[in-house]
Amino acid sequence: MTTVSMTVNGQPVTADIEPRTLLVTFLRENLRLTGTHVGCDTSQCGACVVHLDGEAVKSCTVLAVQAQGSSVTTIEGLATDGELHPMQAAFRENHGLQCGFCTPGMIMSAVDIVRRKGKDLDEATIRAELEGNLCRCTGYHNIVKSIAAGAQAMAQAPLQQAAE
Ligand code: FES
Ligand code: FES
């Protein structure tokens, strides 16, 4: 066992874990943050995307010990004071989900796309950027629409919320 400490959704956490524990397993099983999903065992689906020090990562590809001392944000950490993050609201308003399984990863990736590419996202850019996120339900049309709308909404949101 080894001791790992990090900040998750603004809260300091420490736990004794097996060194081989994946970050996604640590989040789901140790911290019970089950909004981060596991949809594959091949690092392809993107259901497990979280932000590690502000950047999107597939948490099934990161060991928890690699996040030692880092700041992690999961889908549970996006809302502020009970208000959905603008990207979450955009998915709801634009019907960007059906079963919802891929949605946490889609939203975490979407926020990261806006951070890297800015608020004016065209369809081709969004579709290319979503290469690492798979959805089995929606056909992607409304996901693309949601991300375009969410990007615009983030630009108008208070700075703190738009940042994360
Ligand atoms: S669980 Fe599928 S990419 Fe991580
Ligand atoms: S909404 Fe069902 S997998 Fe994407």
JSON list of C-alpha atoms and ligand atoms in Angstrom, two decimals:
[
{"chain": "A", "resi": 1, "resn": "MET", "atom": "CA", "xyz": [0.00, 0.00, 0.00]},
{"chain": "A", "resi": 2, "resn": "THR", "atom": "CA", "xyz": [1.03, 3.56, -0.59]},
{"chain": "A", "resi": 3, "resn": "THR", "atom": "CA", "xyz": [-0.41, 6.86, 0.58]},
{"chain": "A", "resi": 4, "resn": "VAL", "atom": "CA", "xyz": [-1.70, 9.28, -2.02]},
{"chain": "A", "resi": 5, "resn": "SER", "atom": "CA", "xyz": [-2.89, 12.84, -1.48]},
{"chain": "A", "resi": 6, "resn": "MET", "atom": "CA", "xyz": [-4.50, 15.20, -3.95]},
{"chain": "A", "resi": 7, "resn": "THR", "atom": "CA", "xyz": [-7.23, 17.79, -4.21]},
{"chain": "A", "resi": 8, "resn": "VAL", "atom": "CA", "xyz": [-10.48, 16.56, -5.75]},
{"chain": "A", "resi": 9, "resn": "ASN", "atom": "CA", "xyz": [-13.21, 19.05, -6.56]},
{"chain": "A", "resi": 10, "resn": "GLY", "atom": "CA", "xyz": [-11.57, 21.53, -4.22]},
{"chain": "A", "resi": 11, "resn": "GLN", "atom": "CA", "xyz": [-11.32, 19.15, -1.26]},
{"chain": "A", "resi": 12, "resn": "PRO", "atom": "CA", "xyz": [-8.03, 17.66, -0.02]},
{"chain": "A", "resi": 13, "resn": "VAL", "atom": "CA", "xyz": [-8.14, 13.86, 0.04]},
{"chain": "A", "resi": 14, "resn": "THR", "atom": "CA", "xyz": [-5.66, 11.27, 1.30]},
{"chain": "A", "resi": 15, "resn": "ALA", "atom": "CA", "xyz": [-5.93, 7.50, 1.10]},
{"chain": "A", "resi": 16, "resn": "ASP", "atom": "CA", "xyz": [-3.88, 4.34, 1.35]},
{"chain": "A", "resi": 17, "resn": "ILE", "atom": "CA", "xyz": [-4.11, 2.47, -1.94]},
{"chain": "A", "resi": 18, "resn": "GLU", "atom": "CA", "xyz": [-2.43, -0.23, -3.95]},
{"chain": "A", "resi": 19, "resn": "PRO", "atom": "CA", "xyz": [0.23, 1.44, -6.13]},
{"chain": "A", "resi": 20, "resn": "ARG", "atom": "CA", "xyz": [-1.41, -0.04, -9.25]},
{"chain": "A", "resi": 21, "resn": "THR", "atom": "CA", "xyz": [-4.76, 1.73, -8.56]},
{"chain": "A", "resi": 22, "resn": "LEU", "atom": "CA", "xyz": [-6.00, 3.70, -11.54]},
{"chain": "A", "resi": 23, "resn": "LEU", "atom": "CA", "xyz": [-7.18, 7.26, -11.00]},
{"chain": "A", "resi": 24, "resn": "VAL", "atom": "CA", "xyz": [-10.67, 6.31, -12.21]},
{"chain": "A", "resi": 25, "resn": "THR", "atom": "CA", "xyz": [-10.82, 3.49, -9.67]},
{"chain": "A", "resi": 26, "resn": "PHE", "atom": "CA", "xyz": [-9.62, 5.80, -6.92]},
{"chain": "A", "resi": 27, "resn": "LEU", "atom": "CA", "xyz": [-12.31, 8.35, -7.78]},
{"chain": "A", "resi": 28, "resn": "ARG", "atom": "CA", "xyz": [-15.11, 5.83, -8.08]},
{"chain": "A", "resi": 29, "resn": "GLU", "atom": "CA", "xyz": [-14.29, 3.32, -5.38]},
{"chain": "A", "resi": 30, "resn": "ASN", "atom": "CA", "xyz": [-12.35, 5.22, -2.76]},
{"chain": "A", "resi": 31, "resn": "LEU", "atom": "CA", "xyz": [-14.10, 8.58, -3.09]},
{"chain": "A", "resi": 32, "resn": "ARG", "atom": "CA", "xyz": [-17.47, 7.27, -4.38]},
{"chain": "A", "resi": 33, "resn": "LEU", "atom": "CA", "xyz": [-17.47, 9.85, -7.15]},
{"chain": "A", "resi": 34, "resn": "THR", "atom": "CA", "xyz": [-19.30, 7.61, -9.57]},
{"chain": "A", "resi": 35, "resn": "GLY", "atom": "CA", "xyz": [-20.12, 10.29, -12.13]},
{"chain": "A", "resi": 36, "resn": "THR", "atom": "CA", "xyz": [-16.83, 9.38, -13.80]},
{"chain": "A", "resi": 37, "resn": "HIS", "atom": "CA", "xyz": [-17.68, 6.29, -15.82]},
{"chain": "A", "resi": 38, "resn": "VAL", "atom": "CA", "xyz": [-15.78, 3.29, -17.15]},
{"chain": "A", "resi": 39, "resn": "GLY", "atom": "CA", "xyz": [-17.00, 2.34, -20.61]},
{"chain": "A", "resi": 40, "resn": "CYS", "atom": "CA", "xyz": [-14.13, 0.27, -21.96]},
{"chain": "A", "resi": 41, "resn": "ASP", "atom": "CA", "xyz": [-10.88, -1.40, -21.05]},
{"chain": "A", "resi": 42, "resn": "THR", "atom": "CA", "xyz": [-9.01, -0.14, -24.10]},
{"chain": "A", "resi": 43, "resn": "SER", "atom": "CA", "xyz": [-8.76, 3.62, -23.38]},
{"chain": "A", "resi": 44, "resn": "GLN", "atom": "CA", "xyz": [-11.05, 4.39, -26.30]},
{"chain": "A", "resi": 45, "resn": "CYS", "atom": "CA", "xyz": [-14.42, 5.54, -24.97]},
{"chain": "A", "resi": 46, "resn": "GLY", "atom": "CA", "xyz": [-13.67, 8.72, -23.00]},
{"chain": "A", "resi": 47, "resn": "ALA", "atom": "CA", "xyz": [-16.41, 8.09, -20.42]},
{"chain": "A", "resi": 48, "resn": "CYS", "atom": "CA", "xyz": [-13.71, 8.47, -17.76]},
{"chain": "A", "resi": 49, "resn": "VAL", "atom": "CA", "xyz": [-12.45, 11.95, -18.70]},
{"chain": "A", "resi": 50, "resn": "VAL", "atom": "CA", "xyz": [-11.64, 14.24, -15.78]},
{"chain": "A", "resi": 51, "resn": "HIS", "atom": "CA", "xyz": [-9.47, 17.34, -15.49]},
{"chain": "A", "resi": 52, "resn": "LEU", "atom": "CA", "xyz": [-6.02, 16.86, -14.02]},
{"chain": "A", "resi": 53, "resn": "ASP", "atom": "CA", "xyz": [-4.44, 20.21, -13.17]},
{"chain": "A", "resi": 54, "resn": "GLY", "atom": "CA", "xyz": [-6.89, 21.81, -15.59]},
{"chain": "A", "resi": 55, "resn": "GLU", "atom": "CA", "xyz": [-6.38, 19.49, -18.56]},
{"chain": "A", "resi": 56, "resn": "ALA", "atom": "CA", "xyz": [-8.64, 16.71, -19.76]},
{"chain": "A", "resi": 57, "resn": "VAL", "atom": "CA", "xyz": [-7.26, 13.21, -19.24]},
{"chain": "A", "resi": 58, "resn": "LYS", "atom": "CA", "xyz": [-8.71, 9.75, -19.52]},
{"chain": "A", "resi": 59, "resn": "SER", "atom": "CA", "xyz": [-8.58, 8.74, -15.88]},
{"chain": "A", "resi": 60, "resn": "CYS", "atom": "CA", "xyz": [-8.34, 5.07, -16.85]},
{"chain": "A", "resi": 61, "resn": "THR", "atom": "CA", "xyz": [-4.91, 5.82, -18.31]},
{"chain": "A", "resi": 62, "resn": "VAL", "atom": "CA", "xyz": [-3.50, 7.51, -15.20]},
{"chain": "A", "resi": 63, "resn": "LEU", "atom": "CA", "xyz": [-2.38, 5.87, -11.99]},
{"chain": "A", "resi": 64, "resn": "ALA", "atom": "CA", "xyz": [-3.74, 7.52, -8.87]},
{"chain": "A", "resi": 65, "resn": "VAL", "atom": "CA", "xyz": [-0.16, 7.92, -7.63]},
{"chain": "A", "resi": 66, "resn": "GLN", "atom": "CA", "xyz": [0.61, 9.95, -10.76]},
{"chain": "A", "resi": 67, "resn": "ALA", "atom": "CA", "xyz": [-1.95, 12.48, -9.54]},
{"chain": "A", "resi": 68, "resn": "GLN", "atom": "CA", "xyz": [-0.12, 12.87, -6.23]},
{"chain": "A", "resi": 69, "resn": "GLY", "atom": "CA", "xyz": [-0.25, 16.55, -5.25]},
{"chain": "A", "resi": 70, "resn": "SER", "atom": "CA", "xyz": [-2.43, 17.46, -8.21]},
{"chain": "A", "resi": 71, "resn": "SER", "atom": "CA", "xyz": [-5.83, 19.03, -8.52]},
{"chain": "A", "resi": 72, "resn": "VAL", "atom": "CA", "xyz": [-8.53, 16.86, -10.05]},
{"chain": "A", "resi": 73, "resn": "THR", "atom": "CA", "xyz": [-11.96, 17.99, -11.17]},
{"chain": "A", "resi": 74, "resn": "THR", "atom": "CA", "xyz": [-14.70, 15.48, -11.90]},
{"chain": "A", "resi": 75, "resn": "ILE", "atom": "CA", "xyz": [-18.18, 16.01, -13.30]},
{"chain": "A", "resi": 76, "resn": "GLU", "atom": "CA", "xyz": [-19.39, 16.35, -9.69]},
{"chain": "A", "resi": 77, "resn": "GLY", "atom": "CA", "xyz": [-17.14, 19.39, -9.30]},
{"chain": "A", "resi": 78, "resn": "LEU", "atom": "CA", "xyz": [-18.38, 21.42, -12.27]},
{"chain": "A", "resi": 79, "resn": "ALA", "atom": "CA", "xyz": [-21.55, 22.87, -10.78]},
{"chain": "A", "resi": 80, "resn": "THR", "atom": "CA", "xyz": [-21.16, 25.94, -8.58]},
{"chain": "A", "resi": 81, "resn": "ASP", "atom": "CA", "xyz": [-23.49, 26.68, -5.65]},
{"chain": "A", "resi": 82, "resn": "GLY", "atom": "CA", "xyz": [-26.14, 24.37, -7.07]},
{"chain": "A", "resi": 83, "resn": "GLU", "atom": "CA", "xyz": [-25.98, 26.00, -10.52]},
{"chain": "A", "resi": 84, "resn": "LEU", "atom": "CA", "xyz": [-25.10, 23.78, -13.44]},
{"chain": "A", "resi": 85, "resn": "HIS", "atom": "CA", "xyz": [-21.94, 24.69, -15.30]},
{"chain": "A", "resi": 86, "resn": "PRO", "atom": "CA", "xyz": [-22.85, 26.40, -18.60]},
{"chain": "A", "resi": 87, "resn": "MET", "atom": "CA", "xyz": [-21.72, 23.32, -20.52]},
{"chain": "A", "resi": 88, "resn": "GLN", "atom": "CA", "xyz": [-23.93, 21.05, -18.40]},
{"chain": "A", "resi": 89, "resn": "ALA", "atom": "CA", "xyz": [-26.86, 23.40, -18.96]},
{"chain": "A", "resi": 90, "resn": "ALA", "atom": "CA", "xyz": [-26.18, 23.42, -22.70]},
{"chain": "A", "resi": 91, "resn": "PHE", "atom": "CA", "xyz": [-26.31, 19.62, -22.86]},
{"chain": "A", "resi": 92, "resn": "ARG", "atom": "CA", "xyz": [-29.62, 19.67, -21.03]},
{"chain": "A", "resi": 93, "resn": "GLU", "atom": "CA", "xyz": [-31.11, 22.42, -23.16]},
{"chain": "A", "resi": 94, "resn": "ASN", "atom": "CA", "xyz": [-29.95, 20.94, -26.47]},
{"chain": "A", "resi": 95, "resn": "HIS", "atom": "CA", "xyz": [-30.82, 17.32, -25.70]},
{"chain": "A", "resi": 96, "resn": "GLY", "atom": "CA", "xyz": [-27.17, 16.36, -25.89]},
{"chain": "A", "resi": 97, "resn": "LEU", "atom": "CA", "xyz": [-27.72, 13.00, -24.28]},
{"chain": "A", "resi": 98, "resn": "GLN", "atom": "CA", "xyz": [-29.89, 9.94, -24.33]},
{"chain": "A", "resi": 99, "resn": "CYS", "atom": "CA", "xyz": [-28.81, 7.24, -21.86]},
{"chain": "A", "resi": 100, "resn": "GLY", "atom": "CA", "xyz": [-26.26, 9.63, -20.33]},
{"chain": "A", "resi": 101, "resn": "PHE", "atom": "CA", "xyz": [-23.47, 7.12, -19.93]},
{"chain": "A", "resi": 102, "resn": "CYS", "atom": "CA", "xyz": [-20.98, 9.02, -22.08]},
{"chain": "A", "resi": 103, "resn": "THR", "atom": "CA", "xyz": [-22.17, 12.43, -20.89]},
{"chain": "A", "resi": 104, "resn": "PRO", "atom": "CA", "xyz": [-19.80, 13.13, -17.98]},
{"chain": "A", "resi": 105, "resn": "GLY", "atom": "CA", "xyz": [-16.81, 12.43, -20.20]},
{"chain": "A", "resi": 106, "resn": "MET", "atom": "CA", "xyz": [-18.32, 14.41, -23.07]},
{"chain": "A", "resi": 107, "resn": "ILE", "atom": "CA", "xyz": [-18.87, 17.42, -20.84]},
{"chain": "A", "resi": 108, "resn": "MET", "atom": "CA", "xyz": [-15.42, 17.28, -19.25]},
{"chain": "A", "resi": 109, "resn": "SER", "atom": "CA", "xyz": [-13.87, 17.01, -22.71]},
{"chain": "A", "resi": 110, "resn": "ALA", "atom": "CA", "xyz": [-16.09, 19.82, -24.00]},
{"chain": "A", "resi": 111, "resn": "VAL", "atom": "CA", "xyz": [-14.96, 22.21, -21.27]},
{"chain": "A", "resi": 112, "resn": "ASP", "atom": "CA", "xyz": [-11.37, 21.37, -22.15]},
{"chain": "A", "resi": 113, "resn": "ILE", "atom": "CA", "xyz": [-12.03, 21.95, -25.87]},
{"chain": "A", "resi": 114, "resn": "VAL", "atom": "CA", "xyz": [-13.29, 25.44, -25.05]},
{"chain": "A", "resi": 115, "resn": "ARG", "atom": "CA", "xyz": [-10.24, 26.08, -22.87]},
{"chain": "A", "resi": 116, "resn": "ARG", "atom": "CA", "xyz": [-7.94, 25.13, -25.74]},
{"chain": "A", "resi": 117, "resn": "LYS", "atom": "CA", "xyz": [-9.88, 26.31, -28.79]},
{"chain": "A", "resi": 118, "resn": "GLY", "atom": "CA", "xyz": [-11.98, 29.20, -27.55]},
{"chain": "A", "resi": 119, "resn": "LYS", "atom": "CA", "xyz": [-15.69, 29.91, -27.70]},
{"chain": "A", "resi": 120, "resn": "ASP", "atom": "CA", "xyz": [-16.27, 30.00, -31.45]},
{"chain": "A", "resi": 121, "resn": "LEU", "atom": "CA", "xyz": [-16.28, 26.34, -32.33]},
{"chain": "A", "resi": 122, "resn": "ASP", "atom": "CA", "xyz": [-17.43, 25.12, -35.71]},
{"chain": "A", "resi": 123, "resn": "GLU", "atom": "CA", "xyz": [-18.90, 21.69, -36.25]},
{"chain": "A", "resi": 124, "resn": "ALA", "atom": "CA", "xyz": [-15.82, 20.21, -37.91]},
{"chain": "A", "resi": 125, "resn": "THR", "atom": "CA", "xyz": [-13.60, 21.29, -35.02]},
{"chain": "A", "resi": 126, "resn": "ILE", "atom": "CA", "xyz": [-15.96, 19.88, -32.41]},
{"chain": "A", "resi": 127, "resn": "ARG", "atom": "CA", "xyz": [-16.28, 16.56, -34.23]},
{"chain": "A", "resi": 128, "resn": "ALA", "atom": "CA", "xyz": [-12.51, 16.27, -34.65]},
{"chain": "A", "resi": 129, "resn": "GLU", "atom": "CA", "xyz": [-11.91, 17.14, -31.00]},
{"chain": "A", "resi": 130, "resn": "LEU", "atom": "CA", "xyz": [-14.41, 14.49, -29.88]},
{"chain": "A", "resi": 131, "resn": "GLU", "atom": "CA", "xyz": [-12.39, 11.74, -31.48]},
{"chain": "A", "resi": 132, "resn": "GLY", "atom": "CA", "xyz": [-11.60, 10.29, -28.06]},
{"chain": "A", "resi": 133, "resn": "ASN", "atom": "CA", "xyz": [-15.19, 10.27, -26.79]},
{"chain": "A", "resi": 134, "resn": "LEU", "atom": "CA", "xyz": [-17.62, 7.63, -27.97]},
{"chain": "A", "resi": 135, "resn": "CYS", "atom": "CA", "xyz": [-21.42, 7.78, -27.73]},
{"chain": "A", "resi": 136, "resn": "ARG", "atom": "CA", "xyz": [-23.56, 4.80, -28.58]},
{"chain": "A", "resi": 137, "resn": "CYS", "atom": "CA", "xyz": [-26.89, 6.60, -28.51]},
{"chain": "A", "resi": 138, "resn": "THR", "atom": "CA", "xyz": [-27.10, 10.06, -29.94]},
{"chain": "A", "resi": 139, "resn": "GLY", "atom": "CA", "xyz": [-25.53, 10.10, -33.38]},
{"chain": "A", "resi": 140, "resn": "TYR", "atom": "CA", "xyz": [-23.49, 13.06, -32.05]},
{"chain": "A", "resi": 141, "resn": "HIS", "atom": "CA", "xyz": [-25.62, 15.74, -33.72]},
{"chain": "A", "resi": 142, "resn": "ASN", "atom": "CA", "xyz": [-27.03, 17.13, -30.48]},
{"chain": "A", "resi": 143, "resn": "ILE", "atom": "CA", "xyz": [-23.75, 16.68, -28.66]},
{"chain": "A", "resi": 144, "resn": "VAL", "atom": "CA", "xyz": [-22.06, 18.89, -31.24]},
{"chain": "A", "resi": 145, "resn": "LYS", "atom": "CA", "xyz": [-24.89, 21.40, -30.95]},
{"chain": "A", "resi": 146, "resn": "SER", "atom": "CA", "xyz": [-24.63, 21.35, -27.14]},
{"chain": "A", "resi": 147, "resn": "ILE", "atom": "CA", "xyz": [-20.90, 21.97, -27.17]},
{"chain": "A", "resi": 148, "resn": "ALA", "atom": "CA", "xyz": [-21.20, 24.89, -29.59]},
{"chain": "A", "resi": 149, "resn": "ALA", "atom": "CA", "xyz": [-23.90, 26.43, -27.39]},
{"chain": "A", "resi": 150, "resn": "GLY", "atom": "CA", "xyz": [-22.02, 25.63, -24.18]},
{"chain": "A", "resi": 151, "resn": "ALA", "atom": "CA", "xyz": [-18.89, 27.30, -25.51]},
{"chain": "A", "resi": 152, "resn": "GLN", "atom": "CA", "xyz": [-20.81, 30.49, -26.18]},
{"chain": "A", "resi": 153, "resn": "ALA", "atom": "CA", "xyz": [-22.46, 30.31, -22.76]},
{"chain": "A", "resi": 154, "resn": "MET", "atom": "CA", "xyz": [-19.10, 29.80, -21.04]},
{"chain": "A", "resi": 155, "resn": "ALA", "atom": "CA", "xyz": [-17.85, 33.00, -22.62]},
{"chain": "A", "resi": 156, "resn": "GLN", "atom": "CA", "xyz": [-20.69, 34.88, -20.98]},
{"chain": "A", "resi": 157, "resn": "ALA", "atom": "CA", "xyz": [-20.57, 33.13, -17.62]},
{"chain": "A", "resi": 158, "resn": "PRO", "atom": "CA", "xyz": [-18.80, 34.52, -14.56]},
{"chain": "A", "resi": 159, "resn": "LEU", "atom": "CA", "xyz": [-15.07, 33.91, -14.88]},
{"chain": "A", "resi": 160, "resn": "GLN", "atom": "CA", "xyz": [-14.81, 31.45, -12.03]},
{"chain": "A", "resi": 161, "resn": "GLN", "atom": "CA", "xyz": [-17.50, 29.15, -13.43]},
{"chain": "A", "resi": 162, "resn": "ALA", "atom": "CA", "xyz": [-16.32, 29.38, -16.99]},
{"chain": "A", "resi": 163, "resn": "ALA", "atom": "CA", "xyz": [-12.80, 28.45, -15.94]},
{"chain": "A", "resi": 164, "resn": "GLU", "atom": "CA", "xyz": [-13.79, 25.11, -14.53]},
{"chain": "B", "resi": 1, "resn": "FES", "atom": "S1", "xyz": [-12.93, 3.95, -19.54]},
{"chain": "B", "resi": 1, "resn": "FES", "atom": "FE1", "xyz": [-12.95, 4.06, -21.72]},
{"chain": "B", "resi": 1, "resn": "FES", "atom": "S2", "xyz": [-11.38, 5.50, -22.17]},
{"chain": "B", "resi": 1, "resn": "FES", "atom": "FE2", "xyz": [-11.33, 5.33, -20.01]},
{"chain": "B", "resi": 2, "resn": "FES", "atom": "S1", "xyz": [-25.92, 9.19, -24.50]},
{"chain": "B", "resi": 2, "resn": "FES", "atom": "FE1", "xyz": [-25.83, 7.02, -24.37]},
{"chain": "B", "resi": 2, "resn": "FES", "atom": "S2", "xyz": [-23.75, 6.59, -24.79]},
{"chain": "B", "resi": 2, "resn": "FES", "atom": "FE2", "xyz": [-23.92, 8.69, -25.20]}
]
